[in-house]
Coordinates of C-alpha atoms in Angstrom, one line a residue:
Chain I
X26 CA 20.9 9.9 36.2
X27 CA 20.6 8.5 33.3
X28 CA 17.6 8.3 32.5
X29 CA 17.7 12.1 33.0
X30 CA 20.1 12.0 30.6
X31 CA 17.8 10.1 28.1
X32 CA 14.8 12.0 27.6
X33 CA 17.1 15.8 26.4
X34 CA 18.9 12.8 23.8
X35 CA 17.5 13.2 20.5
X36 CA 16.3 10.4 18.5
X37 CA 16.0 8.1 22.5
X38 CA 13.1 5.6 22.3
X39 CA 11.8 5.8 25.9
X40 CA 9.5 3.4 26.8
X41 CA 5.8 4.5 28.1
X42 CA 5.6 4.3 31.2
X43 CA 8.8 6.9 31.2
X44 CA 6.8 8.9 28.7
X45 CA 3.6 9.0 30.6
X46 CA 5.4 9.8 33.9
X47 CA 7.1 12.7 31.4
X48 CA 3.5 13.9 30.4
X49 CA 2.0 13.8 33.9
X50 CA 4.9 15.8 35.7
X51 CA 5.0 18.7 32.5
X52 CA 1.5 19.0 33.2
X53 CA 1.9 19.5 36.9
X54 CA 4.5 21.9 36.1
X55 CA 2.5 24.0 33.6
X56 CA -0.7 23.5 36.1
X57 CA 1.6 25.5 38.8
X58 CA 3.2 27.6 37.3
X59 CA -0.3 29.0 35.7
X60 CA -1.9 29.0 39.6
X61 CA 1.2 30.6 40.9
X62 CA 1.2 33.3 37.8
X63 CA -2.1 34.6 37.4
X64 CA -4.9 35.9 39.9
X65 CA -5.2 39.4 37.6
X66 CA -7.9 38.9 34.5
X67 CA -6.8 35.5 33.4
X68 CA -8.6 32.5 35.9
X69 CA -6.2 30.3 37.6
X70 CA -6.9 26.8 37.2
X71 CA -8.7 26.5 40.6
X72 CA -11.2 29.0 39.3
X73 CA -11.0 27.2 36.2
X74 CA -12.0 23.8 37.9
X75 CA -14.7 25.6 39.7
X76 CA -16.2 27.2 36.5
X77 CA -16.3 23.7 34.9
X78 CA -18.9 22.6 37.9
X79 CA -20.9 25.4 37.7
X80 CA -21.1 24.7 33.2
X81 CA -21.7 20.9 34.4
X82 CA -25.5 22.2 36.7
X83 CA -26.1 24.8 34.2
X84 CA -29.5 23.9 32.7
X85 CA -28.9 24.5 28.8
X86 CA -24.9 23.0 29.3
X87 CA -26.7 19.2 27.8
X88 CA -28.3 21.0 25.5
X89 CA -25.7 23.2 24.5
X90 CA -23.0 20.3 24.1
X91 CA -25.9 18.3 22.5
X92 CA -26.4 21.0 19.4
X93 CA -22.4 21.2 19.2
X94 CA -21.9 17.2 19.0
X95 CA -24.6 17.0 16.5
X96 CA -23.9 19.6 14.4
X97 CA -20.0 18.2 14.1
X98 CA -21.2 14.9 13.5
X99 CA -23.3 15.8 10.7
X100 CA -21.1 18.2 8.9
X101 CA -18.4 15.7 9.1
X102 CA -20.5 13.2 7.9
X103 CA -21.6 14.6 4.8
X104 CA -17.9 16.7 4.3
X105 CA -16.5 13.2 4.3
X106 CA -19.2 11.3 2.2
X107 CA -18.5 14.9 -0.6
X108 CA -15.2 14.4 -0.2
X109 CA -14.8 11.0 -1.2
X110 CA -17.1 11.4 -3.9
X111 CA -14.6 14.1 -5.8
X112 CA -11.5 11.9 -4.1
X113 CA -12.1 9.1 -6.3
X114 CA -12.9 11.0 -9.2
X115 CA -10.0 12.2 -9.6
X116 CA -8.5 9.5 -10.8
X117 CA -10.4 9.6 -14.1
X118 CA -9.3 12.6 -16.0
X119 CA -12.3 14.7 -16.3
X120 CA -12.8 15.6 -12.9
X121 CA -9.2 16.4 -11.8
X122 CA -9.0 20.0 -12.5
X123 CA -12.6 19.8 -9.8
X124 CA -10.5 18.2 -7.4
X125 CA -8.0 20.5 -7.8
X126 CA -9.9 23.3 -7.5
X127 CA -11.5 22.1 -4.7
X128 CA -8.1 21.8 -2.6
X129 CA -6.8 25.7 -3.7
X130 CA -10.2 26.3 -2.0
X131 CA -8.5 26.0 1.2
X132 CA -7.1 29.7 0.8
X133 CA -11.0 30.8 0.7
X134 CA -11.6 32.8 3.2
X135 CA -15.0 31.7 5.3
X136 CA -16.0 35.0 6.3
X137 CA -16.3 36.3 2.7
X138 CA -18.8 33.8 2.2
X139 CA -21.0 34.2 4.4
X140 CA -23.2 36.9 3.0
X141 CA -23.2 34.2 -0.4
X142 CA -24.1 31.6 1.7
X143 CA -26.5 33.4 3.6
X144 CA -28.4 34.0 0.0
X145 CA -28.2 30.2 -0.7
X146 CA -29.3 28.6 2.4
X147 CA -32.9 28.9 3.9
X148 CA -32.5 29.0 7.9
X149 CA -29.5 29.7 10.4
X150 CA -29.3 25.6 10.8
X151 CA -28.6 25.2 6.6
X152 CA -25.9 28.1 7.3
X153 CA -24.0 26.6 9.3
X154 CA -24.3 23.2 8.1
X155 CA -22.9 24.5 4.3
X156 CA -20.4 26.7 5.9
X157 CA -18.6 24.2 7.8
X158 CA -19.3 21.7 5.0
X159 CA -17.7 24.4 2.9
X160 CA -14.7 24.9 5.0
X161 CA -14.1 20.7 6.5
X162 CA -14.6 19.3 2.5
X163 CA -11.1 21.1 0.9
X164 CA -8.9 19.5 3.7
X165 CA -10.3 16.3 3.3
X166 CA -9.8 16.2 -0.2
X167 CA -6.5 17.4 0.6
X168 CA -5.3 14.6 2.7
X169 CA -7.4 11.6 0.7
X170 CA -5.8 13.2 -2.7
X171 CA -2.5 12.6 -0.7
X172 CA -3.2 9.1 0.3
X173 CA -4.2 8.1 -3.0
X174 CA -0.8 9.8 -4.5
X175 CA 1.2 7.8 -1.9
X176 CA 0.0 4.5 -3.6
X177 CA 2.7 2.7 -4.8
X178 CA 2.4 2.0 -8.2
X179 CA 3.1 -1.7 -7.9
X180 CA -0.2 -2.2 -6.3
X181 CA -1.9 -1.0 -9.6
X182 CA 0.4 -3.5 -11.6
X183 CA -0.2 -6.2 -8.5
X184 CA -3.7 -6.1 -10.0
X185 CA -3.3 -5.3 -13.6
X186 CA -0.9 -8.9 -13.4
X187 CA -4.2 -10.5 -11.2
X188 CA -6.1 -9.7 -14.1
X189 CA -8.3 -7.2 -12.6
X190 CA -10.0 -4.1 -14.8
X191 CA -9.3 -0.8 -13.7
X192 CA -12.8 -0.5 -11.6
X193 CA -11.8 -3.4 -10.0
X194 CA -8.7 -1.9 -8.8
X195 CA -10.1 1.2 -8.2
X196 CA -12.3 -0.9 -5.8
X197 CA -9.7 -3.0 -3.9
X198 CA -6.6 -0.5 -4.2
X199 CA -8.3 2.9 -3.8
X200 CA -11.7 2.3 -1.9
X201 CA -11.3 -1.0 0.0
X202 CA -7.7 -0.7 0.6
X203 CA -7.5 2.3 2.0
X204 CA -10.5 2.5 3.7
X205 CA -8.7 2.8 6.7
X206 CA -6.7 5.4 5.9
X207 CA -9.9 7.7 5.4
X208 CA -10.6 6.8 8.9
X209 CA -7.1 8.5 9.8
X210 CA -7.8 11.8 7.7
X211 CA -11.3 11.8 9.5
X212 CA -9.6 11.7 12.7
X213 CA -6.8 14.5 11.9
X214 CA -9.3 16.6 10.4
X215 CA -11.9 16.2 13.3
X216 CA -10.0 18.9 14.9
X217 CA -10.1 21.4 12.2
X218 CA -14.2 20.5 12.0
X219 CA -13.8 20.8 15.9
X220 CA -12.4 24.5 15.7
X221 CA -14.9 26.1 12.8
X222 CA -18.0 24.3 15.4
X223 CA -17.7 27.3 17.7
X224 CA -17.0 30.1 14.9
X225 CA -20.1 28.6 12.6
X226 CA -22.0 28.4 15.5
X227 CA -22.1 32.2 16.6
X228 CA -23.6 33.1 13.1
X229 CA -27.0 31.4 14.2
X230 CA -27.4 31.2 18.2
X231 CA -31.1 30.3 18.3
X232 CA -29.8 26.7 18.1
X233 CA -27.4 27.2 21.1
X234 CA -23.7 25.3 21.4
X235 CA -21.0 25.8 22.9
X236 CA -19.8 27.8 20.7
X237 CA -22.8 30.5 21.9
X238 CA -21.8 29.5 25.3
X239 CA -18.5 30.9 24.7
X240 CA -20.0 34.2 22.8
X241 CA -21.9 34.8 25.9
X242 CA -19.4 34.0 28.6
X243 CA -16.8 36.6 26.2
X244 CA -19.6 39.1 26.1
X245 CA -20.1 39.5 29.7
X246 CA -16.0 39.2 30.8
X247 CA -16.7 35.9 32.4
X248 CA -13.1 34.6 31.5
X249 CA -13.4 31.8 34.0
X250 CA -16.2 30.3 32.4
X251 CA -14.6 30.9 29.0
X252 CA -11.7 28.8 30.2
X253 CA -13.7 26.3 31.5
X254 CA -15.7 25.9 28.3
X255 CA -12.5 26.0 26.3
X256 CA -11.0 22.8 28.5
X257 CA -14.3 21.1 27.8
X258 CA -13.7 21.5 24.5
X259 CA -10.1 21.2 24.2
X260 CA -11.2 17.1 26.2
X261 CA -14.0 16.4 24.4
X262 CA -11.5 16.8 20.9
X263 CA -9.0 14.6 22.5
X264 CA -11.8 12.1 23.5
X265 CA -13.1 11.9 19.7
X266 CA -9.2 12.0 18.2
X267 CA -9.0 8.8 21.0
X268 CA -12.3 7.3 19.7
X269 CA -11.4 7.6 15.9
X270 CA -8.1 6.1 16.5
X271 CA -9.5 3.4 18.3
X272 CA -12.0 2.6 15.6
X273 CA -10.0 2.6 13.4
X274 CA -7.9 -0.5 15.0
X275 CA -10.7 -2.1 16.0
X276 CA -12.6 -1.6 12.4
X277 CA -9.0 -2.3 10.5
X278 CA -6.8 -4.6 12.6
X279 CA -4.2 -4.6 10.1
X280 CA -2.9 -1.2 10.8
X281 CA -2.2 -2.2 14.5
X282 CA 0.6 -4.3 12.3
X283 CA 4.3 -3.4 11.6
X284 CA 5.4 -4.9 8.4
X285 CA 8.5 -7.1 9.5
Chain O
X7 CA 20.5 -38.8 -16.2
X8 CA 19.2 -36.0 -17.4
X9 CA 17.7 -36.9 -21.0
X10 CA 15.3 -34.1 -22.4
X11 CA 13.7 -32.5 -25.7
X12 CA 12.7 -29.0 -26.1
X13 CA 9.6 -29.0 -28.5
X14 CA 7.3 -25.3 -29.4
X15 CA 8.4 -22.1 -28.7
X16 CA 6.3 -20.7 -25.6
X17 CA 7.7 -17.2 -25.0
X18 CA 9.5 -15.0 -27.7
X19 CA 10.9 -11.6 -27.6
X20 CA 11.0 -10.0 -31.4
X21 CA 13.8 -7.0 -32.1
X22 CA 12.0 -5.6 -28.9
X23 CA 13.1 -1.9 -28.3
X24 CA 12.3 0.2 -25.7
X25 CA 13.1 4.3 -25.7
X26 CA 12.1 7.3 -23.7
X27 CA 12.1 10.4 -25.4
X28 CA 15.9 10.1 -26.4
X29 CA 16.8 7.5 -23.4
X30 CA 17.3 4.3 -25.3
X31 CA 16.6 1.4 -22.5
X32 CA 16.7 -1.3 -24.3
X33 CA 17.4 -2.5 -28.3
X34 CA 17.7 -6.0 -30.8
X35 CA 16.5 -7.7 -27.9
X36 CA 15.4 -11.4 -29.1
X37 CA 14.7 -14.9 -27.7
X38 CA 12.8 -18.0 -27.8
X39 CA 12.1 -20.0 -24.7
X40 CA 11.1 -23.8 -25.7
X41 CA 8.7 -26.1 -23.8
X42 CA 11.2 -28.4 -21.9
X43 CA 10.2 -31.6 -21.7
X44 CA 11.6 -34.7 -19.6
X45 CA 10.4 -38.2 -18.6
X46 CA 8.4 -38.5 -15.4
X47 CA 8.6 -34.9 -14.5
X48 CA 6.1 -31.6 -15.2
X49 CA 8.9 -30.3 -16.4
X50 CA 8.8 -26.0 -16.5
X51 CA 11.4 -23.6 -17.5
X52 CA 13.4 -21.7 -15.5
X53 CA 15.6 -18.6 -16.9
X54 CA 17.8 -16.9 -15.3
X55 CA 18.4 -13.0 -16.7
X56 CA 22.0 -12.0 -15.0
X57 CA 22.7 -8.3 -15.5
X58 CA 24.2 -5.1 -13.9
X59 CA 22.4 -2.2 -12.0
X60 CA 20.8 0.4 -14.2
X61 CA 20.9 -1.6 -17.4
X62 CA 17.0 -1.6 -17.7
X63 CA 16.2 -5.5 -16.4
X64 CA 13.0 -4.1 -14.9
X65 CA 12.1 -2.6 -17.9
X66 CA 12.1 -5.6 -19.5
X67 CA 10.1 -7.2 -16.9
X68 CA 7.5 -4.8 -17.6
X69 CA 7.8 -5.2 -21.2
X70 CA 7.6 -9.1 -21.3
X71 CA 4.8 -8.5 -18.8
X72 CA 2.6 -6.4 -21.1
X73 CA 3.2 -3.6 -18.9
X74 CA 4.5 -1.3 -20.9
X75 CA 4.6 -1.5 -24.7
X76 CA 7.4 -1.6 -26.7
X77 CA 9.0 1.0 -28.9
X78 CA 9.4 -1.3 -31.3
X79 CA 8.7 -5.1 -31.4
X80 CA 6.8 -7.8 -30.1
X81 CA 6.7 -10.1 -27.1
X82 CA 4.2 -13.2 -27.8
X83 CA 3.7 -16.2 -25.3
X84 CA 1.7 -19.5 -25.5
X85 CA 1.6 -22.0 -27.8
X86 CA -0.1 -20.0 -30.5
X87 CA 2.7 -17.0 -30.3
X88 CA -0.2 -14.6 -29.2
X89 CA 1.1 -10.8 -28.5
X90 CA 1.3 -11.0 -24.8
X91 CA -1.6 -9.0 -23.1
X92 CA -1.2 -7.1 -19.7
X93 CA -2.4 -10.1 -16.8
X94 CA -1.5 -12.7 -19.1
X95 CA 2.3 -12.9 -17.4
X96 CA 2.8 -12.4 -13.4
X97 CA 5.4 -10.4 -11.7
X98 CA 6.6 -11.1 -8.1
X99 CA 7.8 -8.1 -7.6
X100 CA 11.5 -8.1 -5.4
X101 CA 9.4 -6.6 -2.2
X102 CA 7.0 -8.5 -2.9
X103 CA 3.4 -6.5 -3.0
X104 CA 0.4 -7.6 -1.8
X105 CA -3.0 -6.3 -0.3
X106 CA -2.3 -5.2 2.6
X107 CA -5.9 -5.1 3.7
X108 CA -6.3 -8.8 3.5
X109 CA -5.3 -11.8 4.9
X110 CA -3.0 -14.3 2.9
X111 CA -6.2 -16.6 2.5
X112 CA -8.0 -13.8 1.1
X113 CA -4.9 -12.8 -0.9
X114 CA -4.4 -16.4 -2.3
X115 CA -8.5 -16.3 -3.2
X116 CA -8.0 -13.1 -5.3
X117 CA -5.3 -15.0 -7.5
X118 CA -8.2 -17.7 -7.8
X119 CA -11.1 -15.4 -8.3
X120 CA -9.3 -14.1 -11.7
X121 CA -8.5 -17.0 -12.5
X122 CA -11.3 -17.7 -15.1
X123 CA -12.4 -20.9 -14.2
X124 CA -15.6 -21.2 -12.4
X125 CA -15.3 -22.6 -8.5
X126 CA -17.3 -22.8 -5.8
X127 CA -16.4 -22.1 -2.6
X128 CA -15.5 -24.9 -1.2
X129 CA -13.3 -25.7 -4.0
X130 CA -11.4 -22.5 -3.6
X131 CA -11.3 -23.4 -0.3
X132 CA -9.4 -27.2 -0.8
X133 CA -6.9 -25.3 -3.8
X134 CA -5.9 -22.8 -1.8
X135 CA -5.4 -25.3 1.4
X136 CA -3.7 -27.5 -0.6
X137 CA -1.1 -24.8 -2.2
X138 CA -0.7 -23.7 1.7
X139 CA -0.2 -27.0 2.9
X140 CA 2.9 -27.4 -0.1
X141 CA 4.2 -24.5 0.5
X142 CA 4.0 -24.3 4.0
X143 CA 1.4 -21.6 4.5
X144 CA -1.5 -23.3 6.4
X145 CA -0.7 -21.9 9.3
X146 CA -0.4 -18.6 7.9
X147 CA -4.3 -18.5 5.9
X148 CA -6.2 -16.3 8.3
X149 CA -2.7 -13.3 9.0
X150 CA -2.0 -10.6 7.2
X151 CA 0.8 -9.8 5.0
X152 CA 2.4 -7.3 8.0
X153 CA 2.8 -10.4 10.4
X154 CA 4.6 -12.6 7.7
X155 CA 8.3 -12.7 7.3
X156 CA 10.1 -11.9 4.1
X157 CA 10.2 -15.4 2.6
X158 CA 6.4 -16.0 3.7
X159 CA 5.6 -12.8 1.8
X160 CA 7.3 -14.2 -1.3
X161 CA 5.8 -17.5 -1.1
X162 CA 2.5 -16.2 -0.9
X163 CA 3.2 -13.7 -4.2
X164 CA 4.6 -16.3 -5.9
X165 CA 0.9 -18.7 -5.2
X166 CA -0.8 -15.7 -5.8
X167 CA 0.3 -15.7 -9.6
X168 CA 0.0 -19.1 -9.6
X169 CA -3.4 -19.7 -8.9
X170 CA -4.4 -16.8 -11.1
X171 CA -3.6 -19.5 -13.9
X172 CA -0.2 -17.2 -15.1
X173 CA 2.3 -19.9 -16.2
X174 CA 4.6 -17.4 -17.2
X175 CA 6.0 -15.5 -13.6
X176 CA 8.7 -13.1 -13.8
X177 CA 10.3 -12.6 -10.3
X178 CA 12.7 -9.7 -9.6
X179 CA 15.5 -10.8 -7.4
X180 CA 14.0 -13.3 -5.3
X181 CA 17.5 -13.6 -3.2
X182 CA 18.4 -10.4 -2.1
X183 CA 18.8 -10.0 1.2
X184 CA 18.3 -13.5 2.2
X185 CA 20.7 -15.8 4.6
X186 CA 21.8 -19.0 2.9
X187 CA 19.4 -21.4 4.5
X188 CA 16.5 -18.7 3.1
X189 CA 17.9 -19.2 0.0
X190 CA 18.1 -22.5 -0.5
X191 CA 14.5 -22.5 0.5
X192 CA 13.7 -20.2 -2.2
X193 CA 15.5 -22.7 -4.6
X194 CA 13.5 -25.8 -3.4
X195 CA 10.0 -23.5 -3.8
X196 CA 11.6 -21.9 -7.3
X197 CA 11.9 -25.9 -8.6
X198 CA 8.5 -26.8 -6.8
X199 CA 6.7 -24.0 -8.9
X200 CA 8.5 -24.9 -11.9
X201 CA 7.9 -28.4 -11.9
X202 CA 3.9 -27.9 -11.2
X203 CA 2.9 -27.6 -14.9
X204 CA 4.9 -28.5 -18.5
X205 CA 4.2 -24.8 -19.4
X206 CA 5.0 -23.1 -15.9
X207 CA 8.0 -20.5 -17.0
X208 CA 9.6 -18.7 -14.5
X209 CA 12.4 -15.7 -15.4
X210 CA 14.5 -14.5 -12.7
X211 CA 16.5 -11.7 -12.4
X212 CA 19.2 -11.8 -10.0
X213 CA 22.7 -10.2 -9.3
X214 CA 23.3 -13.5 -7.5
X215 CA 24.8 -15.6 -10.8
X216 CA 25.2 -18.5 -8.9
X217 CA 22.0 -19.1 -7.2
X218 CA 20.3 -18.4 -10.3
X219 CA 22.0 -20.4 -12.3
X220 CA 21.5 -23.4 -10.5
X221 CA 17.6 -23.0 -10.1
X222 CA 17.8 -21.7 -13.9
X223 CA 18.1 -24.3 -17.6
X224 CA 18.9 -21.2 -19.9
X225 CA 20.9 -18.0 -18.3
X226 CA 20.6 -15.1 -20.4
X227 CA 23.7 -12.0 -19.5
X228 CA 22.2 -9.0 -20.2
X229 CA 24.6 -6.2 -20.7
X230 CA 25.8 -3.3 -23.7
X231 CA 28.0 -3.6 -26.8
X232 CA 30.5 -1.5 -27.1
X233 CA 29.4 1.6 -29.4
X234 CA 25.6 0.9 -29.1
X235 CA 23.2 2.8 -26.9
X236 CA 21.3 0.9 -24.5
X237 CA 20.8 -2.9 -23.6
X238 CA 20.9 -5.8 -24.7
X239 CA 20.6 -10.2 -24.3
X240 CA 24.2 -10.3 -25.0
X241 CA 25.0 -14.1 -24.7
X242 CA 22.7 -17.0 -23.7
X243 CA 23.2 -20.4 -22.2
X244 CA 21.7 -23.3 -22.6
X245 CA 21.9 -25.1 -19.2
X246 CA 20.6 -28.3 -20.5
X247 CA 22.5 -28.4 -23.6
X248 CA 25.8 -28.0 -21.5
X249 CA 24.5 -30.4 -19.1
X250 CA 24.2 -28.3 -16.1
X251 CA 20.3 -28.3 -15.6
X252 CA 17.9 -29.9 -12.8
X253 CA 21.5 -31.2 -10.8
X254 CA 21.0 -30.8 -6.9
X255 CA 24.7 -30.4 -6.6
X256 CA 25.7 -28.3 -9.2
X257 CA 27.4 -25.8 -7.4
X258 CA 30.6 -28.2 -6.8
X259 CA 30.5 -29.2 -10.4
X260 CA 34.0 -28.0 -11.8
X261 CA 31.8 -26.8 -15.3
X262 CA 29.6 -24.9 -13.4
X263 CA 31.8 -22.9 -11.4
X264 CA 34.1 -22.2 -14.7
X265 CA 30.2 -21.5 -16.3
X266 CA 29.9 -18.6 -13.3
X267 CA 33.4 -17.5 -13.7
X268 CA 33.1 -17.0 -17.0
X269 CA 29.4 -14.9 -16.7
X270 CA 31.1 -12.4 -14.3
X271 CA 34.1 -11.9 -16.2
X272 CA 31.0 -11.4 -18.6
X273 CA 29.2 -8.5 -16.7

């Protein structure tokens, strides 16, 4: 009873096995309640699991998953490599008001753009490749602004006291010492790289995708398979967010630590 | 006994002044801290700076430190009364930063790699062992700052400063929030440092009078005059000269707890 009691308290640490069995039995509950109240247009998840093994045989699905993968990768690649770049710029004078631009350019609309960009780029790949660049780089130079803001300024005089010039610090305060920290923003913004994958991706189908898949399953009303390729999606993000966090530890054992 | 001379000046405040905007912080602040010397021991010099909250004692950290500049007035250190430089005076601060990132090794090896004298390797290596090995560290070397306690962390800040060659260290309350056998530890590693090198100088702030004047040979009370923005050394005392320095049990000394009496009626 009460451990009933414990998990509606607010603030209650519960320990996680508690919390997993918490996890596993909401799911269940939300899994039922979603067979038990559809069967009109929207798949139940029986129809939904069924969908997901037909995606599985379908002959372009590798390929498809392939083009969406890659295209990620690569855009949040050179997004992060950009966003460094004008991250650790900032700090010397004359390229703030860049960096600050750069982070009001979150309000930018994409789909205003895309007739500029369009212009700029030479094939459907280059597109989508600047657009998502484009729309990733503002909120990572967002969050790595904010980590760099969060240093305490005792770290700077730590070094300044060590004897070190300001590159120097720059180096092991900024770059080196919070290396790990741009492995964190990389991981929370995965999933905003992870949702503009399927949008970018319908401007240019001859490269496929998921995202196409999904077009092409809306197109012809085949919800189930819409589901089913928005559960693939919706694991496959949980699956890189697990990967990054886990690299992260492995890469940067010290953040496993809690200062005592 | 405790026979001693004080010879050259080795750290000197001048009318130093610090304001922002119309904020005075500090004014007329002036001192001379002397090269202590005594027979048979590398004998530093420990001060202790007693003062209340809010007067600005971190402010003058950062001032002696060559952090921030002086309105007005000069802070010079060594034996040639240089203007002190920015890195040529350490700070430990009270929660005592360090890199994160880094093991204590590698945090004791920055401290050496700025040091300015050329070492190999495996002389870096044998320094830092044997700091470790004195202030009981070598089991510590290859953690990071996160899996030391609170007294660890401080010892390794306070070698840290050492071996980048600073002989002046400025160390902001190193006895807050510690239990008594912590702090007696701190005294013991307070002395140790001191008595590593003639020039080492140490300055501690503390709210704890008593602890600090009993690591400490001069205790400066900080505080404001009435009618005069901002503050001020108002009184010093010269441990030595009263005969109350380097005494391992000189909190039961009668004189020294009329000394402490007398400071915090001062406050």
């Amino acid at each position: 009873m009460n451990k009933i009691k414990s998990i509606f308290e607010p603030l209650r640490t519960i320990n996680p096995r508690t919390m997993l069995l918490l996890i596993v039995a909401e799911a269940a509950v939300a899994l039922i309640a979603w067979q038990l109240s559809g069967g009109g247009l929207i798949p139940t998840p029986d129809k939904v699991v069924g969908a997901i093994g037909r995606i599985f045989t379908m002959p372009d699905f590798i390929d498809n998953l392939f083009a969406s993968l890659t295209l990620t990768v690569k855009g949040m690649v050179i997004s992060i490599l950009i966003a460094l770049v004008i991250s650790y710029l900032s700090i010397v004078p004359f390229f703030q008001p860049i960096a600050r631009f750069i982070v009001k350019c979150r309000y930018l609309t994409l789909t205003g753009l895309i007739f500029l960009f369009t212009l700029l780029t030479q094939n459907g790949h280059q597109l989508k490749i600047s657009l998502l660049i484009f729309g990733i780089v503002p909120f990572f130079v967002t969050s790595l602004l904010s980590v760099i803001e969060g240093i305490n300024k005792q770290e700077y005089e730590l070094c300044t006291t060590l004897r070190m010039n300001s590159w120097k610090t720059l180096w092991e305060v900024i770059i080196i010492g919070r290396l790990d920290q741009v492995f964190e923003v990389m991981r929370q913004n995965f999933a905003i790289a992870w949702l503009m994958i399927t949008s970018v991706e319908g401007l240019s189908m001859s490269e496929g995708g998921l995202g196409v898949m999904l077009i092409k399953a809306n197109k012809y009303v085949q919800l189930d398979v819409v589901f089913g390729l928005l559960v693939i999606i919706f694991i496959l993000g949980m699956a890189f967010d697990y990967i990054l966090g886990q690299f992260r530890h492995w890469l940067f054992p010290y953040t496993k630590l809690q200062t005592r | 006994m405790n026979a001693y001379t004080k010879s050259h000046v080795l750290l000197s405040a001048e009318n130093i002044h610090l304001q922002y905007g119309e904020k005075v912080i500090l004014r007329d602040i002036n001192f001379q801290i002397r090269n202590v010397h005594r027979e048979g021991v590398h004998q530093g010099q420990v001060v202790a700076l007693i003062g209340r909250s809010g007067l600005g004692k971190t402010q003058l950290f950062k001032v002696l430190s060559g952090l921030v500049p002086p309105t007005q007035g000069t802070v010079r250190i060594g034996a040639d009364q240089h203007p002190v430089k920015a890195g040529q005076v350490g700070i430990v601060p009270q929660n005592y930063i360090l890199f994160q990132h880094r093991t204590v090794y590698q945090n004791l090896r920055i401290g050496l790699d700025h040091s300015g004298v050329a070492l190999s390797e495996a002389e870096k290596k044998r320094i830092i062992e044997d700091y470790a090995n004195t202030f009981e560290l070598i089991d510590h070397l290859k953690k990071y700052p996160a899996q030391l306690s609170g007294g660890q962390r401080q010892r390794v800040s306070i070698i840290q400063q050492v071996l980048t060659g600073n002989r002046f260290i400025l160390l902001d309350e190193p006895f807050s929030g510690l239990d008594i056998l912590m702090i007696d530890k701190v005294i013991e590693l307070l002395l140790k440092v001191s008595t590593l090198h003639e020039d080492n100088t140490l300055i501690v702030v503390s709210h704890d009078i008593e602890n600090a004047a009993a690591v400490s040979d001069t205790v400066w009370l900080m505080g404001t005059e009435e009618g005069k923005v901002g503050a001020t050394i108002r009184k010093e005392y010269d441990l030595c000269e009263m005969g109350l320095a380097w005494k391992p049990d000189i909190r039961t000394d009668p004189k020294f707890v009329g000394l402490i009496d007398e400071i915090r009626k001062g406050l």
